[in-house]
């Protein structure tokens, strides 16, 4: 029998989560199989994933019809579909949650992307989602925007599990880590238990390389007279996201060594793990599993789309690489400031955050529109 390399990754202290959720994989037993036999120990979802899952899929029609008969508005019908899938996925993952002593076994659901810049609305929706879905192993996804961080702090203080998403820059990750710590400190000050709360910081990868590679390709297309300059530009392509992630992990290590964290850990707090997201390779010239192979390391999570799950199970070259070539990573990021390369990483990160929210709002609105169309078809005349 061929080796399943996903199972090897677990031996290096990294959890593999599935970046996909559909009713089809729940009802067919595929999700249960992935969890029980393929080493999958969590699930992430987002509005784009649900749009693909629900739009044009007859598996949801009976529930949509039930919502129509109950005179529910479109948004409530959407929630009824998604909340049911999330609950069922949480139940399938519950044995993992218990066996791992609450380290894994989580299912993430995003608050509506339309409120990414509204702190109070985010807190209110997080509370409502956590209460209505009613599963201990639920994680609420909150974007790592400036208004999102106080929401993270408050939601953690109230005892909810949180996945902070759309993190691109190392600075945004560090701010997220401290928001988690401040939330735990606030909860502890209120005399409440902090040992049953989990959090991950979702640090995005392939979108960074796609953005920077496009900028480099544009420079190369214009023509570069100097061979040395051309070599400098080509040396950066496809390398920035992994270098950036390796630096973020070094910051993670500093944070968990800090006195503030150590005090919380002594009271039973679980460290917030870095979660590598956007790990499907978008450029066919790159190895299809590079965002997995290069970032295998202790106390991390990688959430992986289905095609990359299959590719990795088949041919991932598994080794502990997260802390290899770290000095090269710092050098590569510093080299972006070289006048010959001249890429402002801060600007790229800001662009990606704006784009990231938009990439969730668009499918969310598209799903609402397609649901409305389906409601019209299924409504009694």
mmCIF file of C-alpha atoms in Angstrom:
data_model
loop_
_atom_site.group_PDB
_atom_site.id
_atom_site.type_symbol
_atom_site.label_atom_id
_atom_site.label_comp_id
_atom_site.label_asym_id
_atom_site.label_seq_id
_atom_site.Cartn_x
_atom_site.Cartn_y
_atom_site.Cartn_z
ATOM 1 C CA UNK A 1 0.000 0.000 0.000
ATOM 2 C CA UNK A 2 1.345 3.460 -0.908
ATOM 3 C CA UNK A 3 2.486 5.757 1.883
ATOM 4 C CA UNK A 4 0.080 8.552 2.804
ATOM 5 C CA UNK A 5 2.452 11.465 3.347
ATOM 6 C CA UNK A 6 -0.237 13.492 5.146
ATOM 7 C CA UNK A 7 0.081 11.102 8.082
ATOM 8 C CA UNK A 8 3.852 11.647 8.138
ATOM 9 C CA UNK A 9 3.348 15.406 8.549
ATOM 10 C CA UNK A 10 1.487 14.857 11.832
ATOM 11 C CA UNK A 11 4.681 13.337 13.253
ATOM 12 C CA UNK A 12 6.378 16.746 12.961
ATOM 13 C CA UNK A 13 3.795 18.458 15.164
ATOM 14 C CA UNK A 14 1.785 19.997 12.339
ATOM 15 C CA UNK A 15 -1.955 19.483 11.933
ATOM 16 C CA UNK A 16 -3.520 19.217 8.478
ATOM 17 C CA UNK A 17 -6.969 20.764 8.127
ATOM 18 C CA UNK A 18 -9.221 20.660 5.085
ATOM 19 C CA UNK A 19 -9.922 24.005 3.402
ATOM 20 C CA UNK A 20 -13.327 22.982 2.087
ATOM 21 C CA UNK A 21 -16.786 22.081 3.338
ATOM 22 C CA UNK A 22 -19.791 20.886 1.343
ATOM 23 C CA UNK A 23 -22.865 18.888 2.231
ATOM 24 C CA UNK A 24 -21.801 16.349 -0.421
ATOM 25 C CA UNK A 25 -18.634 15.359 1.469
ATOM 26 C CA UNK A 26 -20.598 15.124 4.724
ATOM 27 C CA UNK A 27 -23.407 12.947 3.343
ATOM 28 C CA UNK A 28 -21.190 10.733 1.171
ATOM 29 C CA UNK A 29 -18.965 9.809 4.115
ATOM 30 C CA UNK A 30 -15.919 11.374 2.426
ATOM 31 C CA UNK A 31 -15.316 13.777 5.307
ATOM 32 C CA UNK A 32 -15.498 10.971 7.880
ATOM 33 C CA UNK A 33 -13.009 8.976 5.802
ATOM 34 C CA UNK A 34 -10.618 11.938 5.560
ATOM 35 C CA UNK A 35 -10.786 12.415 9.328
ATOM 36 C CA UNK A 36 -10.531 8.770 10.335
ATOM 37 C CA UNK A 37 -7.969 7.546 7.803
ATOM 38 C CA UNK A 38 -6.237 10.465 6.064
ATOM 39 C CA UNK A 39 -5.022 12.514 9.037
ATOM 40 C CA UNK A 40 -7.378 15.483 8.538
ATOM 41 C CA UNK A 41 -7.985 17.073 11.947
ATOM 42 C CA UNK A 42 -9.949 20.271 11.255
ATOM 43 C CA UNK A 43 -11.894 22.217 8.644
ATOM 44 C CA UNK A 44 -11.885 25.797 7.446
ATOM 45 C CA UNK A 45 -14.658 27.378 5.413
ATOM 46 C CA UNK A 46 -15.277 30.812 3.947
ATOM 47 C CA UNK A 47 -17.947 32.564 1.849
ATOM 48 C CA UNK A 48 -16.215 31.568 -1.412
ATOM 49 C CA UNK A 49 -16.264 27.892 -0.370
ATOM 50 C CA UNK A 50 -19.963 28.036 0.530
ATOM 51 C CA UNK A 51 -20.825 29.799 -2.704
ATOM 52 C CA UNK A 52 -19.247 26.936 -4.681
ATOM 53 C CA UNK A 53 -20.923 24.359 -2.424
ATOM 54 C CA UNK A 54 -24.470 25.736 -2.513
ATOM 55 C CA UNK A 55 -24.946 27.501 -5.852
ATOM 56 C CA UNK A 56 -26.426 25.110 -8.401
ATOM 57 C CA UNK A 57 -26.395 22.129 -6.044
ATOM 58 C CA UNK A 58 -29.753 20.322 -5.704
ATOM 59 C CA UNK A 59 -28.652 18.700 -2.421
ATOM 60 C CA UNK A 60 -29.758 21.877 -0.619
ATOM 61 C CA UNK A 61 -33.146 22.256 -2.375
ATOM 62 C CA UNK A 62 -35.272 20.520 0.277
ATOM 63 C CA UNK A 63 -33.912 22.807 3.007
ATOM 64 C CA UNK A 64 -34.353 25.875 0.816
ATOM 65 C CA UNK A 65 -37.969 24.865 0.193
ATOM 66 C CA UNK A 66 -38.478 24.428 3.946
ATOM 67 C CA UNK A 67 -37.113 27.942 4.463
ATOM 68 C CA UNK A 68 -39.463 29.285 1.798
ATOM 69 C CA UNK A 69 -42.462 27.590 3.477
ATOM 70 C CA UNK A 70 -41.404 29.127 6.788
ATOM 71 C CA UNK A 71 -41.271 32.561 5.070
ATOM 72 C CA UNK A 72 -37.620 33.034 6.051
ATOM 73 C CA UNK A 73 -35.680 35.875 4.395
ATOM 74 C CA UNK A 74 -32.858 34.888 2.026
ATOM 75 C CA UNK A 75 -30.104 35.536 4.571
ATOM 76 C CA UNK A 76 -31.796 33.316 7.167
ATOM 77 C CA UNK A 77 -32.196 30.536 4.603
ATOM 78 C CA UNK A 78 -28.462 30.866 3.825
ATOM 79 C CA UNK A 79 -27.645 30.584 7.529
ATOM 80 C CA UNK A 80 -29.905 27.550 7.972
ATOM 81 C CA UNK A 81 -27.985 25.731 5.211
ATOM 82 C CA UNK A 82 -24.527 26.711 6.396
ATOM 83 C CA UNK A 83 -25.158 26.252 10.133
ATOM 84 C CA UNK A 84 -26.461 22.719 9.488
ATOM 85 C CA UNK A 85 -23.301 21.814 7.543
ATOM 86 C CA UNK A 86 -21.083 23.345 10.216
ATOM 87 C CA UNK A 87 -22.861 21.458 13.039
ATOM 88 C CA UNK A 88 -22.587 18.147 11.176
ATOM 89 C CA UNK A 89 -18.893 18.752 10.449
ATOM 90 C CA UNK A 90 -18.300 19.641 14.116
ATOM 91 C CA UNK A 91 -19.936 16.345 15.121
ATOM 92 C CA UNK A 92 -17.710 14.374 12.722
ATOM 93 C CA UNK A 93 -14.632 16.170 14.121
ATOM 94 C CA UNK A 94 -15.703 15.842 17.764
ATOM 95 C CA UNK A 95 -13.713 12.619 18.396
ATOM 96 C CA UNK A 96 -10.557 14.422 17.171
ATOM 97 C CA UNK A 97 -11.344 17.363 19.461
ATOM 98 C CA UNK A 98 -11.598 15.036 22.437
ATOM 99 C CA UNK A 99 -8.664 12.754 21.546
ATOM 100 C CA UNK A 100 -6.336 15.739 21.011
ATOM 101 C CA UNK A 101 -7.402 17.350 24.310
ATOM 102 C CA UNK A 102 -9.017 20.236 22.374
ATOM 103 C CA UNK A 103 -5.932 21.019 20.294
ATOM 104 C CA UNK A 104 -7.603 19.998 17.008
ATOM 105 C CA UNK A 105 -11.025 18.972 15.772
ATOM 106 C CA UNK A 106 -12.260 22.493 14.983
ATOM 107 C CA UNK A 107 -14.554 23.704 12.220
ATOM 108 C CA UNK A 108 -14.237 27.378 11.260
ATOM 109 C CA UNK A 109 -17.025 29.639 10.034
ATOM 110 C CA UNK A 110 -16.531 33.235 8.968
ATOM 111 C CA UNK A 111 -18.657 36.116 10.221
ATOM 112 C CA UNK A 112 -20.229 37.964 7.248
ATOM 113 C CA UNK A 113 -17.409 39.605 5.228
ATOM 114 C CA UNK A 114 -19.534 42.737 4.838
ATOM 115 C CA UNK A 115 -18.826 43.646 8.501
ATOM 116 C CA UNK A 116 -15.025 43.237 8.349
ATOM 117 C CA UNK A 117 -14.523 46.883 9.393
ATOM 118 C CA UNK A 118 -17.183 47.001 12.124
ATOM 119 C CA UNK A 119 -15.944 45.948 15.564
ATOM 120 C CA UNK A 120 -19.291 45.881 17.380
ATOM 121 C CA UNK A 121 -21.132 44.080 14.561
ATOM 122 C CA UNK A 122 -18.358 41.469 14.446
ATOM 123 C CA UNK A 123 -18.622 40.839 18.192
ATOM 124 C CA UNK A 124 -22.428 40.592 17.987
ATOM 125 C CA UNK A 125 -22.337 38.126 15.068
ATOM 126 C CA UNK A 126 -19.613 36.030 16.720
ATOM 127 C CA UNK A 127 -21.778 35.712 19.842
ATOM 128 C CA UNK A 128 -24.834 34.790 17.797
ATOM 129 C CA UNK A 129 -22.991 32.243 15.635
ATOM 130 C CA UNK A 130 -21.401 30.585 18.657
ATOM 131 C CA UNK A 131 -24.728 30.385 20.481
ATOM 132 C CA UNK A 132 -26.875 29.240 17.542
ATOM 133 C CA UNK A 133 -24.437 26.676 16.124
ATOM 134 C CA UNK A 134 -23.877 25.440 19.679
ATOM 135 C CA UNK A 135 -20.767 23.301 19.271
ATOM 136 C CA UNK A 136 -17.715 23.450 21.564
ATOM 137 C CA UNK A 137 -15.381 22.731 18.656
ATOM 138 C CA UNK A 138 -16.594 25.656 16.568
ATOM 139 C CA UNK A 139 -14.109 28.393 15.612
ATOM 140 C CA UNK A 140 -15.341 31.837 14.634
ATOM 141 C CA UNK A 141 -13.327 33.399 11.811
ATOM 142 C CA UNK A 142 -12.688 37.115 12.202
ATOM 143 C CA UNK A 143 -10.612 39.056 9.633
ATOM 144 C CA UNK A 144 -7.367 40.519 10.973
ATOM 145 C CA UNK A 145 -8.339 44.080 10.084
ATOM 146 C CA UNK A 146 -7.662 46.959 12.466
ATOM 147 C CA UNK A 147 -11.311 46.934 13.691
ATOM 148 C CA UNK A 148 -11.185 43.128 13.815
ATOM 149 C CA UNK A 149 -8.523 42.957 16.541
ATOM 150 C CA UNK A 150 -10.578 44.493 19.394
ATOM 151 C CA UNK A 151 -13.353 42.108 18.336
ATOM 152 C CA UNK A 152 -10.894 39.187 18.629
ATOM 153 C CA UNK A 153 -9.869 40.347 22.096
ATOM 154 C CA UNK A 154 -13.477 40.615 23.300
ATOM 155 C CA UNK A 155 -14.625 37.345 21.764
ATOM 156 C CA UNK A 156 -11.671 35.491 23.338
ATOM 157 C CA UNK A 157 -12.454 37.134 26.696
ATOM 158 C CA UNK A 158 -15.987 35.748 26.370
ATOM 159 C CA UNK A 159 -14.661 32.218 25.901
ATOM 160 C CA UNK A 160 -15.086 31.594 22.164
ATOM 161 C CA UNK A 161 -12.570 29.873 19.868
ATOM 162 C CA UNK A 162 -11.272 32.225 17.189
ATOM 163 C CA UNK A 163 -9.559 31.847 13.819
ATOM 164 C CA UNK A 164 -8.101 35.228 12.836
ATOM 165 C CA UNK A 165 -7.988 35.249 9.067
ATOM 166 C CA UNK A 166 -6.548 37.237 6.135
ATOM 167 C CA UNK A 167 -3.162 37.811 7.757
ATOM 168 C CA UNK A 168 -0.475 38.710 5.233
ATOM 169 C CA UNK A 169 2.208 40.746 6.998
ATOM 170 C CA UNK A 170 4.344 39.617 9.925
ATOM 171 C CA UNK A 171 3.232 42.745 11.795
ATOM 172 C CA UNK A 172 -0.449 41.834 11.364
ATOM 173 C CA UNK A 173 0.283 38.358 12.741
ATOM 174 C CA UNK A 174 2.090 39.790 15.791
ATOM 175 C CA UNK A 175 -0.808 42.176 16.485
ATOM 176 C CA UNK A 176 -3.189 39.226 16.267
ATOM 177 C CA UNK A 177 -1.137 37.178 18.710
ATOM 178 C CA UNK A 178 -1.220 39.989 21.260
ATOM 179 C CA UNK A 179 -4.979 40.464 20.771
ATOM 180 C CA UNK A 180 -5.366 36.781 21.728
ATOM 181 C CA UNK A 181 -3.143 37.246 24.774
ATOM 182 C CA UNK A 182 -4.992 40.389 25.868
ATOM 183 C CA UNK A 183 -8.315 38.562 25.521
ATOM 184 C CA UNK A 184 -7.063 35.745 27.730
ATOM 185 C CA UNK A 185 -5.693 38.222 30.284
ATOM 186 C CA UNK A 186 -9.039 40.001 30.390
ATOM 187 C CA UNK A 187 -10.874 36.718 30.927
ATOM 188 C CA UNK A 188 -8.422 35.655 33.633
ATOM 189 C CA UNK A 189 -8.879 39.000 35.420
ATOM 190 C CA UNK A 190 -12.605 38.211 35.560
ATOM 191 C CA UNK A 191 -11.771 34.970 37.350
ATOM 192 C CA UNK A 192 -12.802 32.743 34.439
ATOM 193 C CA UNK A 193 -11.198 29.566 33.092
ATOM 194 C CA UNK A 194 -8.860 30.109 30.126
ATOM 195 C CA UNK A 195 -7.934 26.465 29.517
ATOM 196 C CA UNK A 196 -10.756 25.647 27.086
ATOM 197 C CA UNK A 197 -10.145 28.354 24.482
ATOM 198 C CA UNK A 198 -8.301 27.781 21.203
ATOM 199 C CA UNK A 199 -7.131 30.127 18.478
ATOM 200 C CA UNK A 200 -5.256 30.003 15.200
ATOM 201 C CA UNK A 201 -3.766 32.869 13.208
ATOM 202 C CA UNK A 202 -4.373 32.247 9.491
ATOM 203 C CA UNK A 203 -1.317 33.465 7.586
ATOM 204 C CA UNK A 204 -1.846 33.570 3.825
ATOM 205 C CA UNK A 205 0.717 32.381 1.286
ATOM 206 C CA UNK A 206 0.030 31.895 -2.422
ATOM 207 C CA UNK A 207 -1.716 35.242 -2.849
ATOM 208 C CA UNK A 208 1.504 36.991 -1.768
ATOM 209 C CA UNK A 209 3.570 35.252 -4.441
ATOM 210 C CA UNK A 210 0.885 35.839 -7.085
ATOM 211 C CA UNK A 211 0.928 39.577 -6.360
ATOM 212 C CA UNK A 212 4.705 39.962 -6.222
ATOM 213 C CA UNK A 213 5.364 37.639 -9.173
ATOM 214 C CA UNK A 214 3.017 39.765 -11.301
ATOM 215 C CA UNK A 215 4.997 42.875 -10.357
ATOM 216 C CA UNK A 216 8.290 41.165 -11.205
ATOM 217 C CA UNK A 217 6.933 39.842 -14.510
ATOM 218 C CA UNK A 218 5.836 43.370 -15.419
ATOM 219 C CA UNK A 219 9.370 44.655 -14.790
ATOM 220 C CA UNK A 220 10.904 41.813 -16.830
ATOM 221 C CA UNK A 221 8.435 42.383 -19.666
ATOM 222 C CA UNK A 222 9.503 46.021 -19.943
ATOM 223 C CA UNK A 223 13.008 44.723 -20.501
ATOM 224 C CA UNK A 224 16.031 44.703 -18.205
ATOM 225 C CA UNK A 225 19.384 45.612 -19.763
ATOM 226 C CA UNK A 226 21.561 44.287 -16.963
ATOM 227 C CA UNK A 227 21.855 40.482 -16.606
ATOM 228 C CA UNK A 228 22.641 40.880 -12.878
ATOM 229 C CA UNK A 229 19.427 42.873 -12.325
ATOM 230 C CA UNK A 230 17.413 40.283 -14.235
ATOM 231 C CA UNK A 231 18.904 37.555 -12.034
ATOM 232 C CA UNK A 232 17.985 39.513 -8.881
ATOM 233 C CA UNK A 233 14.377 39.848 -10.018
ATOM 234 C CA UNK A 234 14.059 36.182 -10.977
ATOM 235 C CA UNK A 235 15.606 35.096 -7.655
ATOM 236 C CA UNK A 236 12.666 36.615 -5.767
ATOM 237 C CA UNK A 237 9.885 34.954 -7.794
ATOM 238 C CA UNK A 238 7.875 32.384 -5.866
ATOM 239 C CA UNK A 239 10.002 32.822 -2.739
ATOM 240 C CA UNK A 240 8.484 35.712 -0.766
ATOM 241 C CA UNK A 241 5.457 33.979 0.804
ATOM 242 C CA UNK A 242 7.502 31.152 2.326
ATOM 243 C CA UNK A 243 10.231 33.537 3.545
ATOM 244 C CA UNK A 244 7.555 35.756 5.103
ATOM 245 C CA UNK A 245 5.967 32.759 6.842
ATOM 246 C CA UNK A 246 9.301 31.576 8.240
ATOM 247 C CA UNK A 247 9.861 35.025 9.753
ATOM 248 C CA UNK A 248 6.353 35.011 11.235
ATOM 249 C CA UNK A 249 7.153 31.694 12.921
ATOM 250 C CA UNK A 250 10.268 33.233 14.514
ATOM 251 C CA UNK A 251 8.006 35.957 15.931
ATOM 252 C CA UNK A 252 5.671 33.272 17.247
ATOM 253 C CA UNK A 253 8.579 31.711 19.120
ATOM 254 C CA UNK A 254 9.476 35.057 20.697
ATOM 255 C CA UNK A 255 5.869 35.564 21.812
ATOM 256 C CA UNK A 256 5.543 32.168 23.504
ATOM 257 C CA UNK A 257 8.850 32.805 25.315
ATOM 258 C CA UNK A 258 7.522 36.120 26.676
ATOM 259 C CA UNK A 259 6.753 36.502 30.369
ATOM 260 C CA UNK A 260 3.131 37.487 29.636
ATOM 261 C CA UNK A 261 2.530 34.309 27.674
ATOM 262 C CA UNK A 262 4.311 32.115 30.201
ATOM 263 C CA UNK A 263 2.023 33.407 32.961
ATOM 264 C CA UNK A 264 -1.048 32.490 30.895
ATOM 265 C CA UNK A 265 0.394 29.088 29.968
ATOM 266 C CA UNK A 266 0.880 28.367 33.683
ATOM 267 C CA UNK A 267 -2.861 28.957 34.131
ATOM 268 C CA UNK A 268 -3.656 26.404 31.386
ATOM 269 C CA UNK A 269 -3.865 28.601 28.266
ATOM 270 C CA UNK A 270 -3.394 26.956 24.874
ATOM 271 C CA UNK A 271 -0.957 28.729 22.573
ATOM 272 C CA UNK A 272 -2.355 30.287 19.430
ATOM 273 C CA UNK A 273 -0.901 28.377 16.491
ATOM 274 C CA UNK A 274 0.055 29.823 13.136
ATOM 275 C CA UNK A 275 -2.118 28.346 10.416
ATOM 276 C CA UNK A 276 -0.807 28.397 6.848
ATOM 277 C CA UNK A 277 -3.668 29.351 4.524
ATOM 278 C CA UNK A 278 -4.012 29.843 0.765
ATOM 279 C CA UNK A 279 -1.704 26.858 0.295
ATOM 280 C CA UNK A 280 -2.847 25.663 -3.118
ATOM 281 C CA UNK A 281 -0.134 26.555 -5.656
ATOM 282 C CA UNK A 282 -1.554 28.950 -8.238
ATOM 283 C CA UNK A 283 1.406 29.026 -10.655
ATOM 284 C CA UNK A 284 1.726 25.747 -12.624
ATOM 285 C CA UNK A 285 5.488 26.379 -12.897
ATOM 286 C CA UNK A 286 5.859 25.777 -9.160
ATOM 287 C CA UNK A 287 5.718 22.467 -7.314
ATOM 288 C CA UNK A 288 2.077 21.769 -6.467
ATOM 289 C CA UNK A 289 2.825 21.059 -2.796
ATOM 290 C CA UNK A 290 5.515 23.669 -2.127
ATOM 291 C CA UNK A 291 3.416 25.601 0.409
ATOM 292 C CA UNK A 292 3.110 22.427 2.434
ATOM 293 C CA UNK A 293 6.582 20.945 2.126
ATOM 294 C CA UNK A 294 8.466 24.147 2.942
ATOM 295 C CA UNK A 295 6.485 25.007 6.082
ATOM 296 C CA UNK A 296 6.238 21.751 8.011
ATOM 297 C CA UNK A 297 7.036 22.470 11.645
ATOM 298 C CA UNK A 298 6.014 22.092 15.258
ATOM 299 C CA UNK A 299 2.871 23.753 16.672
ATOM 300 C CA UNK A 300 1.472 24.813 13.301
ATOM 301 C CA UNK A 301 -1.548 24.025 11.150
ATOM 302 C CA UNK A 302 -1.809 23.882 7.362
ATOM 303 C CA UNK A 303 -5.292 24.163 5.881
ATOM 304 C CA UNK A 304 -5.245 22.564 2.468
ATOM 305 C CA UNK A 305 -7.679 22.549 -0.486
ATOM 306 C CA UNK A 306 -8.893 19.126 -1.718
ATOM 307 C CA UNK A 307 -6.688 18.894 -4.845
ATOM 308 C CA UNK A 308 -3.570 19.726 -2.813
ATOM 309 C CA UNK A 309 -4.605 17.214 -0.109
ATOM 310 C CA UNK A 310 -4.564 14.488 -2.775
ATOM 311 C CA UNK A 311 -1.277 15.719 -4.246
ATOM 312 C CA UNK A 312 0.395 15.830 -0.834
ATOM 313 C CA UNK A 313 -0.867 12.397 0.208
ATOM 314 C CA UNK A 314 0.663 11.111 -3.024
ATOM 315 C CA UNK A 315 4.026 12.872 -3.283
ATOM 316 C CA UNK A 316 4.826 15.321 -0.462
ATOM 317 C CA UNK A 317 8.492 15.165 0.507
ATOM 318 C CA UNK A 318 8.027 15.379 4.262
ATOM 319 C CA UNK A 319 10.697 16.959 6.440
ATOM 320 C CA UNK A 320 10.896 19.561 9.216
ATOM 321 C CA UNK A 321 11.786 22.622 7.098
ATOM 322 C CA UNK A 322 10.096 25.523 8.863
ATOM 323 C CA UNK A 323 13.291 26.557 10.611
ATOM 324 C CA UNK A 324 15.719 25.856 7.785
ATOM 325 C CA UNK A 325 17.274 28.739 5.801
ATOM 326 C CA UNK A 326 15.781 31.308 8.166
ATOM 327 C CA UNK A 327 18.637 33.760 7.631
ATOM 328 C CA UNK A 328 18.064 33.499 3.880
ATOM 329 C CA UNK A 329 14.405 34.352 4.495
ATOM 330 C CA UNK A 330 15.329 37.593 6.292
ATOM 331 C CA UNK A 331 17.815 38.441 3.516
ATOM 332 C CA UNK A 332 15.275 37.805 0.771
ATOM 333 C CA UNK A 333 12.672 40.065 2.403
ATOM 334 C CA UNK A 334 15.300 42.777 2.932
ATOM 335 C CA UNK A 335 16.372 42.465 -0.719
ATOM 336 C CA UNK A 336 12.919 43.571 -1.873
ATOM 337 C CA UNK A 337 14.026 47.110 -0.906
ATOM 338 C CA UNK A 338 16.971 46.900 -3.354
ATOM 339 C CA UNK A 339 16.457 49.706 -5.933
ATOM 340 C CA UNK A 340 16.766 47.117 -8.716
ATOM 341 C CA UNK A 341 13.804 45.161 -7.281
ATOM 342 C CA UNK A 342 11.960 48.013 -5.553
ATOM 343 C CA UNK A 343 8.926 46.193 -4.155
ATOM 344 C CA UNK A 344 7.283 47.776 -1.118
ATOM 345 C CA UNK A 345 6.099 44.779 0.894
ATOM 346 C CA UNK A 346 3.915 46.892 3.207
ATOM 347 C CA UNK A 347 1.978 48.217 0.213
ATOM 348 C CA UNK A 348 1.586 44.679 -1.161
ATOM 349 C CA UNK A 349 0.215 43.480 2.201
ATOM 350 C CA UNK A 350 -2.278 46.362 2.363
ATOM 351 C CA UNK A 351 -3.425 45.598 -1.208
ATOM 352 C CA UNK A 352 -3.872 41.927 -0.350
ATOM 353 C CA UNK A 353 -5.977 42.614 2.739
ATOM 354 C CA UNK A 354 -8.356 44.861 0.767
ATOM 355 C CA UNK A 355 -8.496 42.270 -2.042
ATOM 356 C CA UNK A 356 -8.954 39.443 0.459
ATOM 357 C CA UNK A 357 -12.060 40.988 2.007
ATOM 358 C CA UNK A 358 -13.397 41.747 -1.468
ATOM 359 C CA UNK A 359 -12.775 38.134 -2.547
ATOM 360 C CA UNK A 360 -15.095 37.038 0.268
ATOM 361 C CA UNK A 361 -17.717 39.773 -0.206
ATOM 362 C CA UNK A 362 -18.146 39.029 -3.934
ATOM 363 C CA UNK A 363 -18.963 35.307 -3.584
ATOM 364 C CA UNK A 364 -21.079 36.049 -0.495
ATOM 365 C CA UNK A 365 -23.205 38.475 -2.514
ATOM 366 C CA UNK A 366 -23.196 36.127 -5.504
ATOM 367 C CA UNK A 367 -24.478 33.327 -3.256
ATOM 368 C CA UNK A 368 -27.247 35.583 -1.913
ATOM 369 C CA UNK A 369 -28.261 36.360 -5.519
ATOM 370 C CA UNK A 370 -28.237 32.707 -6.618
ATOM 371 C CA UNK A 371 -30.230 31.762 -3.487
ATOM 372 C CA UNK A 372 -32.801 34.423 -4.310
ATOM 373 C CA UNK A 373 -33.115 32.987 -7.833
ATOM 374 C CA UNK A 374 -33.542 29.480 -6.446
ATOM 375 C CA UNK A 375 -36.125 30.699 -3.895
ATOM 376 C CA UNK A 376 -38.178 32.148 -6.765
ATOM 377 C CA UNK A 377 -38.087 28.817 -8.596
ATOM 378 C CA UNK A 378 -38.957 26.779 -5.492
ATOM 379 C CA UNK A 379 -41.614 29.152 -4.148
ATOM 380 C CA UNK A 380 -45.225 28.007 -4.584
ATOM 381 C CA UNK A 381 -47.016 30.040 -7.237
#
